[in-house]
PDB file of C-alpha atoms in Angstrom:
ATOM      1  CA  UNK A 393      27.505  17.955  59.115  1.00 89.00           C
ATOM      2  CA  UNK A 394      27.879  14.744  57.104  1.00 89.00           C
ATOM      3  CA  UNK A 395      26.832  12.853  60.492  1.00 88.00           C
ATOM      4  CA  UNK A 396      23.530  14.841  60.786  1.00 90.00           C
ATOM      5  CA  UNK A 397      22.711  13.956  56.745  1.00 91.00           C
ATOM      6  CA  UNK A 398      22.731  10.627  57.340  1.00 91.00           C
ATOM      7  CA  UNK A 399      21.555   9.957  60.405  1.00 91.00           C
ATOM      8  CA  UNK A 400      18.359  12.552  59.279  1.00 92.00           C
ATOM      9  CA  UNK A 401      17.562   9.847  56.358  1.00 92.00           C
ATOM     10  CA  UNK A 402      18.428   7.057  58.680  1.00 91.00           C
ATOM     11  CA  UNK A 403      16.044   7.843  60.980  1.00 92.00           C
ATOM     12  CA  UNK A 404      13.291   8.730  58.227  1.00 91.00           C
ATOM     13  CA  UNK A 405      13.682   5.920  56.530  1.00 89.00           C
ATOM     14  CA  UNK A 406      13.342   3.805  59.614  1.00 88.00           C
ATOM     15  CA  UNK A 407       9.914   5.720  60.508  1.00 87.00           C
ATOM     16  CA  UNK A 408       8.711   5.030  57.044  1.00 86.00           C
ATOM     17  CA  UNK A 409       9.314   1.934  56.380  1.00 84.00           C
ATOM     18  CA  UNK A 410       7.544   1.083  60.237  1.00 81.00           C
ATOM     19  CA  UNK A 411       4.657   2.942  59.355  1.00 72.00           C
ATOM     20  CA  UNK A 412       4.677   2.076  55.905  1.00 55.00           C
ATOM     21  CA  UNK A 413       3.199  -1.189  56.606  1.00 54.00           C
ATOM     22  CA  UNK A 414      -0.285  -0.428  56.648  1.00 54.00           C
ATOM     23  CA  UNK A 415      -2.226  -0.752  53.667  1.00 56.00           C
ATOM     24  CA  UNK A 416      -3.027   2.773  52.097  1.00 55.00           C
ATOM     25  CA  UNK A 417      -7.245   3.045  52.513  1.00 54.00           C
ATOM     26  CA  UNK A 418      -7.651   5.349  49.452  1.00 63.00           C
ATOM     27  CA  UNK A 419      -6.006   6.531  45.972  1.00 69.00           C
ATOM     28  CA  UNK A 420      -4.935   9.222  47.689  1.00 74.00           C
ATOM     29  CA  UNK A 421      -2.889   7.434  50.386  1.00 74.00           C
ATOM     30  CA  UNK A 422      -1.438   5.223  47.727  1.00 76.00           C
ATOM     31  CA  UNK A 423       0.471   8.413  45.821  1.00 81.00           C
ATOM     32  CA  UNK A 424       1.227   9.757  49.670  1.00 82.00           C
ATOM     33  CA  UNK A 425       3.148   6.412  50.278  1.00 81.00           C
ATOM     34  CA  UNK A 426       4.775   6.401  46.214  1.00 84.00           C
ATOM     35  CA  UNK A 427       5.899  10.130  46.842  1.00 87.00           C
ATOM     36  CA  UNK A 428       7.410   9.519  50.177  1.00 87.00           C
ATOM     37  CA  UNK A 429       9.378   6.545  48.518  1.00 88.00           C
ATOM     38  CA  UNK A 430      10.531   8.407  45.835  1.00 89.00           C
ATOM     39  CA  UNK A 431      11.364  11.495  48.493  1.00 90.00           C
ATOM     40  CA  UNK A 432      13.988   8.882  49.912  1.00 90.00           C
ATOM     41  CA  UNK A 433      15.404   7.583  46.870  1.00 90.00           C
ATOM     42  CA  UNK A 434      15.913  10.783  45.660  1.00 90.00           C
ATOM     43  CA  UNK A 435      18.138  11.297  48.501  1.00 92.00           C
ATOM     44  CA  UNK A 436      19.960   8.808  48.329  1.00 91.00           C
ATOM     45  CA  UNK A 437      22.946  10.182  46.381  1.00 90.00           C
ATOM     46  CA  UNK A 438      23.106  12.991  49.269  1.00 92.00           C
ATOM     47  CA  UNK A 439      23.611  10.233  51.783  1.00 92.00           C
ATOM     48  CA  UNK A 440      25.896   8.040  50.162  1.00 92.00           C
ATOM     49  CA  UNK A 441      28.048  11.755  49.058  1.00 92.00           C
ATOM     50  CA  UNK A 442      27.991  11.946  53.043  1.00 91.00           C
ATOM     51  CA  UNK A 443      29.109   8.816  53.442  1.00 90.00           C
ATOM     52  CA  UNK A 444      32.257   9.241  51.133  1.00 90.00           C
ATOM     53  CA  UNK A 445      32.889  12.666  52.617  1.00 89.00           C
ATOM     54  CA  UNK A 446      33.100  11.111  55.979  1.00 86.00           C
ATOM     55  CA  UNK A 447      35.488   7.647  54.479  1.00 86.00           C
ATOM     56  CA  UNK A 448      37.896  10.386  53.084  1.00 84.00           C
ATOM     57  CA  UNK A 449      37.713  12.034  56.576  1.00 80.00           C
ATOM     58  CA  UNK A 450      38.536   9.000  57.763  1.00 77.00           C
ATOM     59  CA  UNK A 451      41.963   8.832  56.109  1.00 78.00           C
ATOM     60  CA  UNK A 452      43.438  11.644  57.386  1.00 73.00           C
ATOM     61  CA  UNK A 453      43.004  10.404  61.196  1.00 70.00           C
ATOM     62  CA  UNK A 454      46.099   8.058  61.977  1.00 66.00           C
ATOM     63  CA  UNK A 455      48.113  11.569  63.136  1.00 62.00           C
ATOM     64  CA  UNK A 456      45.062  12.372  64.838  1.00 61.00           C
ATOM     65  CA  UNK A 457      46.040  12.835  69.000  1.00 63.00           C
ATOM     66  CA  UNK A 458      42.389  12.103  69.962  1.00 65.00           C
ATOM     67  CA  UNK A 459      42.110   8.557  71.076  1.00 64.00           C
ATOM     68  CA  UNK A 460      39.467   6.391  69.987  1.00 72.00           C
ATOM     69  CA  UNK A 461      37.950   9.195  67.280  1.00 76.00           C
ATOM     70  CA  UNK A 462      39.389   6.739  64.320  1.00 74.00           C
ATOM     71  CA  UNK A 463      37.972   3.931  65.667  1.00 80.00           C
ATOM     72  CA  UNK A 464      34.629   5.392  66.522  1.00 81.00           C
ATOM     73  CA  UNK A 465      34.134   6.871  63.178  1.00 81.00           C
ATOM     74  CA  UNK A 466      35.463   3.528  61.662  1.00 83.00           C
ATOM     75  CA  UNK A 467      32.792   2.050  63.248  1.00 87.00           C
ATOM     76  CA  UNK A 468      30.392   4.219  62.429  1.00 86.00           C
ATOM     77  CA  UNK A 469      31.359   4.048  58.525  1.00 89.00           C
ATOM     78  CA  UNK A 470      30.652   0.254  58.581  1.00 90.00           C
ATOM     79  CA  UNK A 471      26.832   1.013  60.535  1.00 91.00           C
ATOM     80  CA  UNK A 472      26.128   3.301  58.157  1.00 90.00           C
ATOM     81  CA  UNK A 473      27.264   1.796  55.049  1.00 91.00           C
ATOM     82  CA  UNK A 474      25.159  -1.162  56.211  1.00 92.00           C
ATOM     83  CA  UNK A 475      21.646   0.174  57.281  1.00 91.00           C
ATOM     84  CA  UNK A 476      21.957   2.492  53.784  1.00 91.00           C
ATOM     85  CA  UNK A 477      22.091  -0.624  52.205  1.00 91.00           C
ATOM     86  CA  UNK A 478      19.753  -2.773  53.859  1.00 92.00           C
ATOM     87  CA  UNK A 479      16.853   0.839  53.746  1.00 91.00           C
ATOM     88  CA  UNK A 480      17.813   1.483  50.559  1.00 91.00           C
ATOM     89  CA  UNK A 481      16.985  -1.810  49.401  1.00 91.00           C
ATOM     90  CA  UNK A 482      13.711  -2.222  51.389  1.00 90.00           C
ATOM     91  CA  UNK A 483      12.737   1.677  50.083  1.00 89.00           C
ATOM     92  CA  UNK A 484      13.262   0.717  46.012  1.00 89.00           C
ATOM     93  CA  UNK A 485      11.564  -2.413  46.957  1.00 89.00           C
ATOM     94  CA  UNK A 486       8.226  -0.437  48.055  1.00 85.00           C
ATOM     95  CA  UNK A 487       8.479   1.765  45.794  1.00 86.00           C
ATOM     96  CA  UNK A 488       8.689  -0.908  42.928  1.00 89.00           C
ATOM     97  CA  UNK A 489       5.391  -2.230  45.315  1.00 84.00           C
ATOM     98  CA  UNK A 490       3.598   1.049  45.259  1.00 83.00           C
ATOM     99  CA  UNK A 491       4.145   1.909  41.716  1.00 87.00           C
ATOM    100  CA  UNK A 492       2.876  -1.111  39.975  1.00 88.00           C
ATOM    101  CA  UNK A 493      -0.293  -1.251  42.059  1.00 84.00           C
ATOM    102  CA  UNK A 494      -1.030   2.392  41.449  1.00 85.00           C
ATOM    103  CA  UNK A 495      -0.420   1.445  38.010  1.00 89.00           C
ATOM    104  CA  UNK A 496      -2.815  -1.559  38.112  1.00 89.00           C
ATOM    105  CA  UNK A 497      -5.876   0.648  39.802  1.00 87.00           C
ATOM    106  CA  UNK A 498      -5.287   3.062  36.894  1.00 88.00           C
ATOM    107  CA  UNK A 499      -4.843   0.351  34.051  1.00 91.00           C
ATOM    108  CA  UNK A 500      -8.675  -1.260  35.668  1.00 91.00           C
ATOM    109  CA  UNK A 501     -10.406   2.124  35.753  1.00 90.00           C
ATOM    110  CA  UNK A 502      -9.286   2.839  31.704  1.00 92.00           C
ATOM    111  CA  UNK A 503     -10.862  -0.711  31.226  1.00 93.00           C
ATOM    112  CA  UNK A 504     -14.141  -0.111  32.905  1.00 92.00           C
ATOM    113  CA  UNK A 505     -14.608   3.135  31.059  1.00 92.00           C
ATOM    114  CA  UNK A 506     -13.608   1.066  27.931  1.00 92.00           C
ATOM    115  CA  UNK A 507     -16.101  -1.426  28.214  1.00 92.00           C
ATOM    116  CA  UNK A 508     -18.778   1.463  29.061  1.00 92.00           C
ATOM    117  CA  UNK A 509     -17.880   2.944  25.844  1.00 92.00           C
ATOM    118  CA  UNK A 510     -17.512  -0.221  24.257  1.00 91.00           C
ATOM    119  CA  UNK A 511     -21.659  -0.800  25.275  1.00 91.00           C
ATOM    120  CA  UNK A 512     -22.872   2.059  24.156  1.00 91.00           C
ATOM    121  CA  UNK A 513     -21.416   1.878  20.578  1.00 90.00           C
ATOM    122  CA  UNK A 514     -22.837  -1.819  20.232  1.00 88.00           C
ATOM    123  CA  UNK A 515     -26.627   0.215  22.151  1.00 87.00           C
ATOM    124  CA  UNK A 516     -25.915   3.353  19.034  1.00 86.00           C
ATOM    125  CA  UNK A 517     -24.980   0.475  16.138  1.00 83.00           C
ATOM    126  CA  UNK A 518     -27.662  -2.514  16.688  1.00 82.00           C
ATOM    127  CA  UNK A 519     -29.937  -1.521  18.942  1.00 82.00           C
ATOM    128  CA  UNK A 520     -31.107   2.032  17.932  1.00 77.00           C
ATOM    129  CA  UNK A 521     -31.345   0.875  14.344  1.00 72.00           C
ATOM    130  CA  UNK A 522     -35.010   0.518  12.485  1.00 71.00           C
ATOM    131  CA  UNK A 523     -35.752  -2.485  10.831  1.00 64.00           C
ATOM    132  CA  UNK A 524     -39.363  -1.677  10.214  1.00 68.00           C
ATOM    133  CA  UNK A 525     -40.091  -1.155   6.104  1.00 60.00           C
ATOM    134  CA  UNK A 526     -37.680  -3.888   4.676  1.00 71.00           C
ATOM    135  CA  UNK A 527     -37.928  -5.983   1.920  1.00 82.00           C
ATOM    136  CA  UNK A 528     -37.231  -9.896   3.269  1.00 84.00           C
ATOM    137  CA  UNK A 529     -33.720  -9.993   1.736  1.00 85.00           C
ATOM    138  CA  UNK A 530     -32.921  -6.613   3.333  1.00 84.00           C
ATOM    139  CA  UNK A 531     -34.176  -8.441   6.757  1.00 84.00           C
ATOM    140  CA  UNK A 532     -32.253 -11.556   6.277  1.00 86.00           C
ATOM    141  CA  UNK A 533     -29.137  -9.625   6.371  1.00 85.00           C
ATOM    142  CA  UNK A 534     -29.904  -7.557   9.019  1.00 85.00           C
ATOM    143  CA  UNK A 535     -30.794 -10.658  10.901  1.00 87.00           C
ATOM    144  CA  UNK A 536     -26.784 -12.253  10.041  1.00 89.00           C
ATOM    145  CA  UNK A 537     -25.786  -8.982  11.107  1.00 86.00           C
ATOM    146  CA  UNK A 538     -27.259  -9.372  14.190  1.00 86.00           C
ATOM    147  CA  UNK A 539     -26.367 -13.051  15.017  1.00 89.00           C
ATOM    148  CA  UNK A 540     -22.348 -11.839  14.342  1.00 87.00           C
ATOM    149  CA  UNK A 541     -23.435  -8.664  17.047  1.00 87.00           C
ATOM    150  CA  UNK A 542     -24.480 -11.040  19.138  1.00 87.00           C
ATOM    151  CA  UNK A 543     -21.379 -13.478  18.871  1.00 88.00           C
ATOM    152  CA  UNK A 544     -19.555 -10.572  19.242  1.00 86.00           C
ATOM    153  CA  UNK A 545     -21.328  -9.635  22.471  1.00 87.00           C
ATOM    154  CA  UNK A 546     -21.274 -13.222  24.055  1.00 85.00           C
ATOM    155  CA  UNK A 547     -17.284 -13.504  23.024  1.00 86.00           C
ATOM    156  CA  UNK A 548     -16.714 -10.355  25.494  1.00 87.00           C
ATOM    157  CA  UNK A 549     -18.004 -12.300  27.954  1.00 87.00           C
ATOM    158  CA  UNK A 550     -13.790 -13.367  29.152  1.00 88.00           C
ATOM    159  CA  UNK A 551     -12.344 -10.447  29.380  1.00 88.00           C
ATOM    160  CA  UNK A 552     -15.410  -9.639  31.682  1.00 90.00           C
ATOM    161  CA  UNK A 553     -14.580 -11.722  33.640  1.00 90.00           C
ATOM    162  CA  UNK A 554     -11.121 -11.359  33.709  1.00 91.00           C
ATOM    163  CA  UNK A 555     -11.467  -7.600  34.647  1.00 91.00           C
ATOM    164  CA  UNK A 556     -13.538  -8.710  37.726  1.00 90.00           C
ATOM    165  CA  UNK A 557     -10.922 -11.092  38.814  1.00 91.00           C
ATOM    166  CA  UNK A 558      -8.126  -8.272  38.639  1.00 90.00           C
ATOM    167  CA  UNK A 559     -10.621  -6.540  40.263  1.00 89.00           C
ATOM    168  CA  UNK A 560     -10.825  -8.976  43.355  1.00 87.00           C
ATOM    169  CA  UNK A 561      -6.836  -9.182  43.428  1.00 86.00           C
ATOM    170  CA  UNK A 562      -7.071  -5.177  43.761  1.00 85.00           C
ATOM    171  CA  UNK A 563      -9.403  -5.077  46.277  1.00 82.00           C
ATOM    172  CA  UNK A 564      -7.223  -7.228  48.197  1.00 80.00           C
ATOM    173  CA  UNK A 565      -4.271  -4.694  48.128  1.00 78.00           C
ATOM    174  CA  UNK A 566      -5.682  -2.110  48.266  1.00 75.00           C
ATOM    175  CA  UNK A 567      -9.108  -2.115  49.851  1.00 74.00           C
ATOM    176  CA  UNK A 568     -10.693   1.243  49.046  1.00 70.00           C
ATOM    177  CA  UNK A 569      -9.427   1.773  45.613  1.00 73.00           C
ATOM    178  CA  UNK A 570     -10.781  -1.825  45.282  1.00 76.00           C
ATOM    179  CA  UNK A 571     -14.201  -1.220  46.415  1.00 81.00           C
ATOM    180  CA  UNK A 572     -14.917   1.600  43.940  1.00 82.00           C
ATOM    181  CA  UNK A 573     -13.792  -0.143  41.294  1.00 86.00           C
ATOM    182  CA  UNK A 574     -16.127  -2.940  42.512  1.00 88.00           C
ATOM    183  CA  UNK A 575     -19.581  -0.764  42.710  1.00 89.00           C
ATOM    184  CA  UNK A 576     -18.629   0.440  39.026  1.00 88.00           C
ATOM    185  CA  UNK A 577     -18.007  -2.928  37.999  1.00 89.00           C
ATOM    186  CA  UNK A 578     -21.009  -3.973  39.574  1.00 91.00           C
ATOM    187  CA  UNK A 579     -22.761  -1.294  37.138  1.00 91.00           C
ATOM    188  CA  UNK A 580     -21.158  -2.271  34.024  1.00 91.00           C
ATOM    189  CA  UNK A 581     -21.833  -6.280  34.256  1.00 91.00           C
ATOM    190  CA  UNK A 582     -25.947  -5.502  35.124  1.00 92.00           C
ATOM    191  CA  UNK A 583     -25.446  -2.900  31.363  1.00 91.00           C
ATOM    192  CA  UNK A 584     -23.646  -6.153  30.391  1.00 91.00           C
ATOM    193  CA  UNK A 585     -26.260  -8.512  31.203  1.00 91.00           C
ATOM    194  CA  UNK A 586     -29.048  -6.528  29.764  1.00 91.00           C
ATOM    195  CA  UNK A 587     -27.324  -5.657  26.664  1.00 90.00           C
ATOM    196  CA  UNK A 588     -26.733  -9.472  26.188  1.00 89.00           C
ATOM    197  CA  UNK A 589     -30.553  -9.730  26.644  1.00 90.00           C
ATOM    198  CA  UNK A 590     -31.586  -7.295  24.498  1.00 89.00           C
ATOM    199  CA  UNK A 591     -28.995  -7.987  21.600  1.00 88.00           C
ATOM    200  CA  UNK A 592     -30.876 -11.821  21.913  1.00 88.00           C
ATOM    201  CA  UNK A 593     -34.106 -10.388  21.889  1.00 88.00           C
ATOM    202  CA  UNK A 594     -33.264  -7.873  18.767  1.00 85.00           C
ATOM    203  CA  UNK A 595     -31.727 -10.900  17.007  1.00 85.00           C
ATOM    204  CA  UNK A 596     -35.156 -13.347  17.648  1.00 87.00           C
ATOM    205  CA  UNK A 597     -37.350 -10.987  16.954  1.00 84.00           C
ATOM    206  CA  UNK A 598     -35.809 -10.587  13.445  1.00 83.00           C
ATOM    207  CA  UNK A 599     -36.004 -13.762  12.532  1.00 84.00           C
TER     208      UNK A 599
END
């Protein structure tokens, strides 16, 4: 019975970790890989409970009158105890792999709808505001308000650009995940642009 427990993961793991090395196309492929991973860690601690069921076993054999069985299970006990180690190893490791990038896709698409948000509060705050009716003071600070919107506009300009290089590194990994983050990226730098432009425009035309 202990034989068939291990030998069942054995062979799993071996098929997974074969297959495993294709790059999941989608977001969906990417938590299909994670949950297999964690599927075989989890049973782990059934394996290696097989394994010590089998090592105490193992003990009791020197009266044994079948030749050979202590030797063949000896044997086995060392093969197993080395390809848990060396798939259990090569598992965490992909799962460690899977994890962070799912991680990563989710951390860029919480930035992108950030900035979006970010844009529109800037649109509601400078750009929706009327300036027609002021006195000359009231439109001199209304103009430095608009030169520090603007400064703050231009500043954004790195971490920009720093989201659409993690963006690149993602599309990399993982290319479909990549490439919708990529079209709505795309989107958000042309708002970006334009807002630039406009919050230029807004800020010349007051002074």
């Amino acid at each position: 019975t202990d034989l068939k427990v291990i030998e069942k993961w054995m062979e799993g793991a071996k098929d997974f970790l074969r297959e495993e090395q294709a790059v999941p196309g989608n977001d969906e492929g990417l938590q299909r890989q994670l949950d297999q991973c964690l599927a075989f860690v989890k049973e782990i601690d059934t394996v290696e409970s097989s394994l010590k069921n089998m090592k105490e076993v193992e003990t009791h054999f020197p009266s044994c009158p079948v030749a050979g069985i202590k030797t063949w299970v000896q044997t086995k006990l060392v093969d197993y105890q080395t390809q848990l180690e060396k798939y259990s190893k090569e598992i965490s490791s992909h799962k460690d792999k899977w994890s962070e990038l799912q991680e990563k896709v989710k951390n860029l698409k919480k930035d992108l709808k950030e900035m979006q948000k970010w844009m529109m509060e800037v649109e509601e705050e400078y750009l929706d505001k009327s300036f027609e009716y002021k006195s000359p003071e009231e439109l001199l600070k209304d103009v430095e308000e608009m030169k520090r919107a603007k400064e703050d506009v231009l500043q954004k300009e790195v971490r920009v650009n720093i989201l659409k290089n993690n963006i690149k590194l993602i599309a990399k990994k993982v290319p479909s995940s990549g490439q919708e983050l990529t079209s709505k990226l795309q989107v958000e730098l042309e708002n970006y642009q334009l807002l630039c432009k406009r919050i230029r425009g807004k800020c010349q035309a007051l002074e």
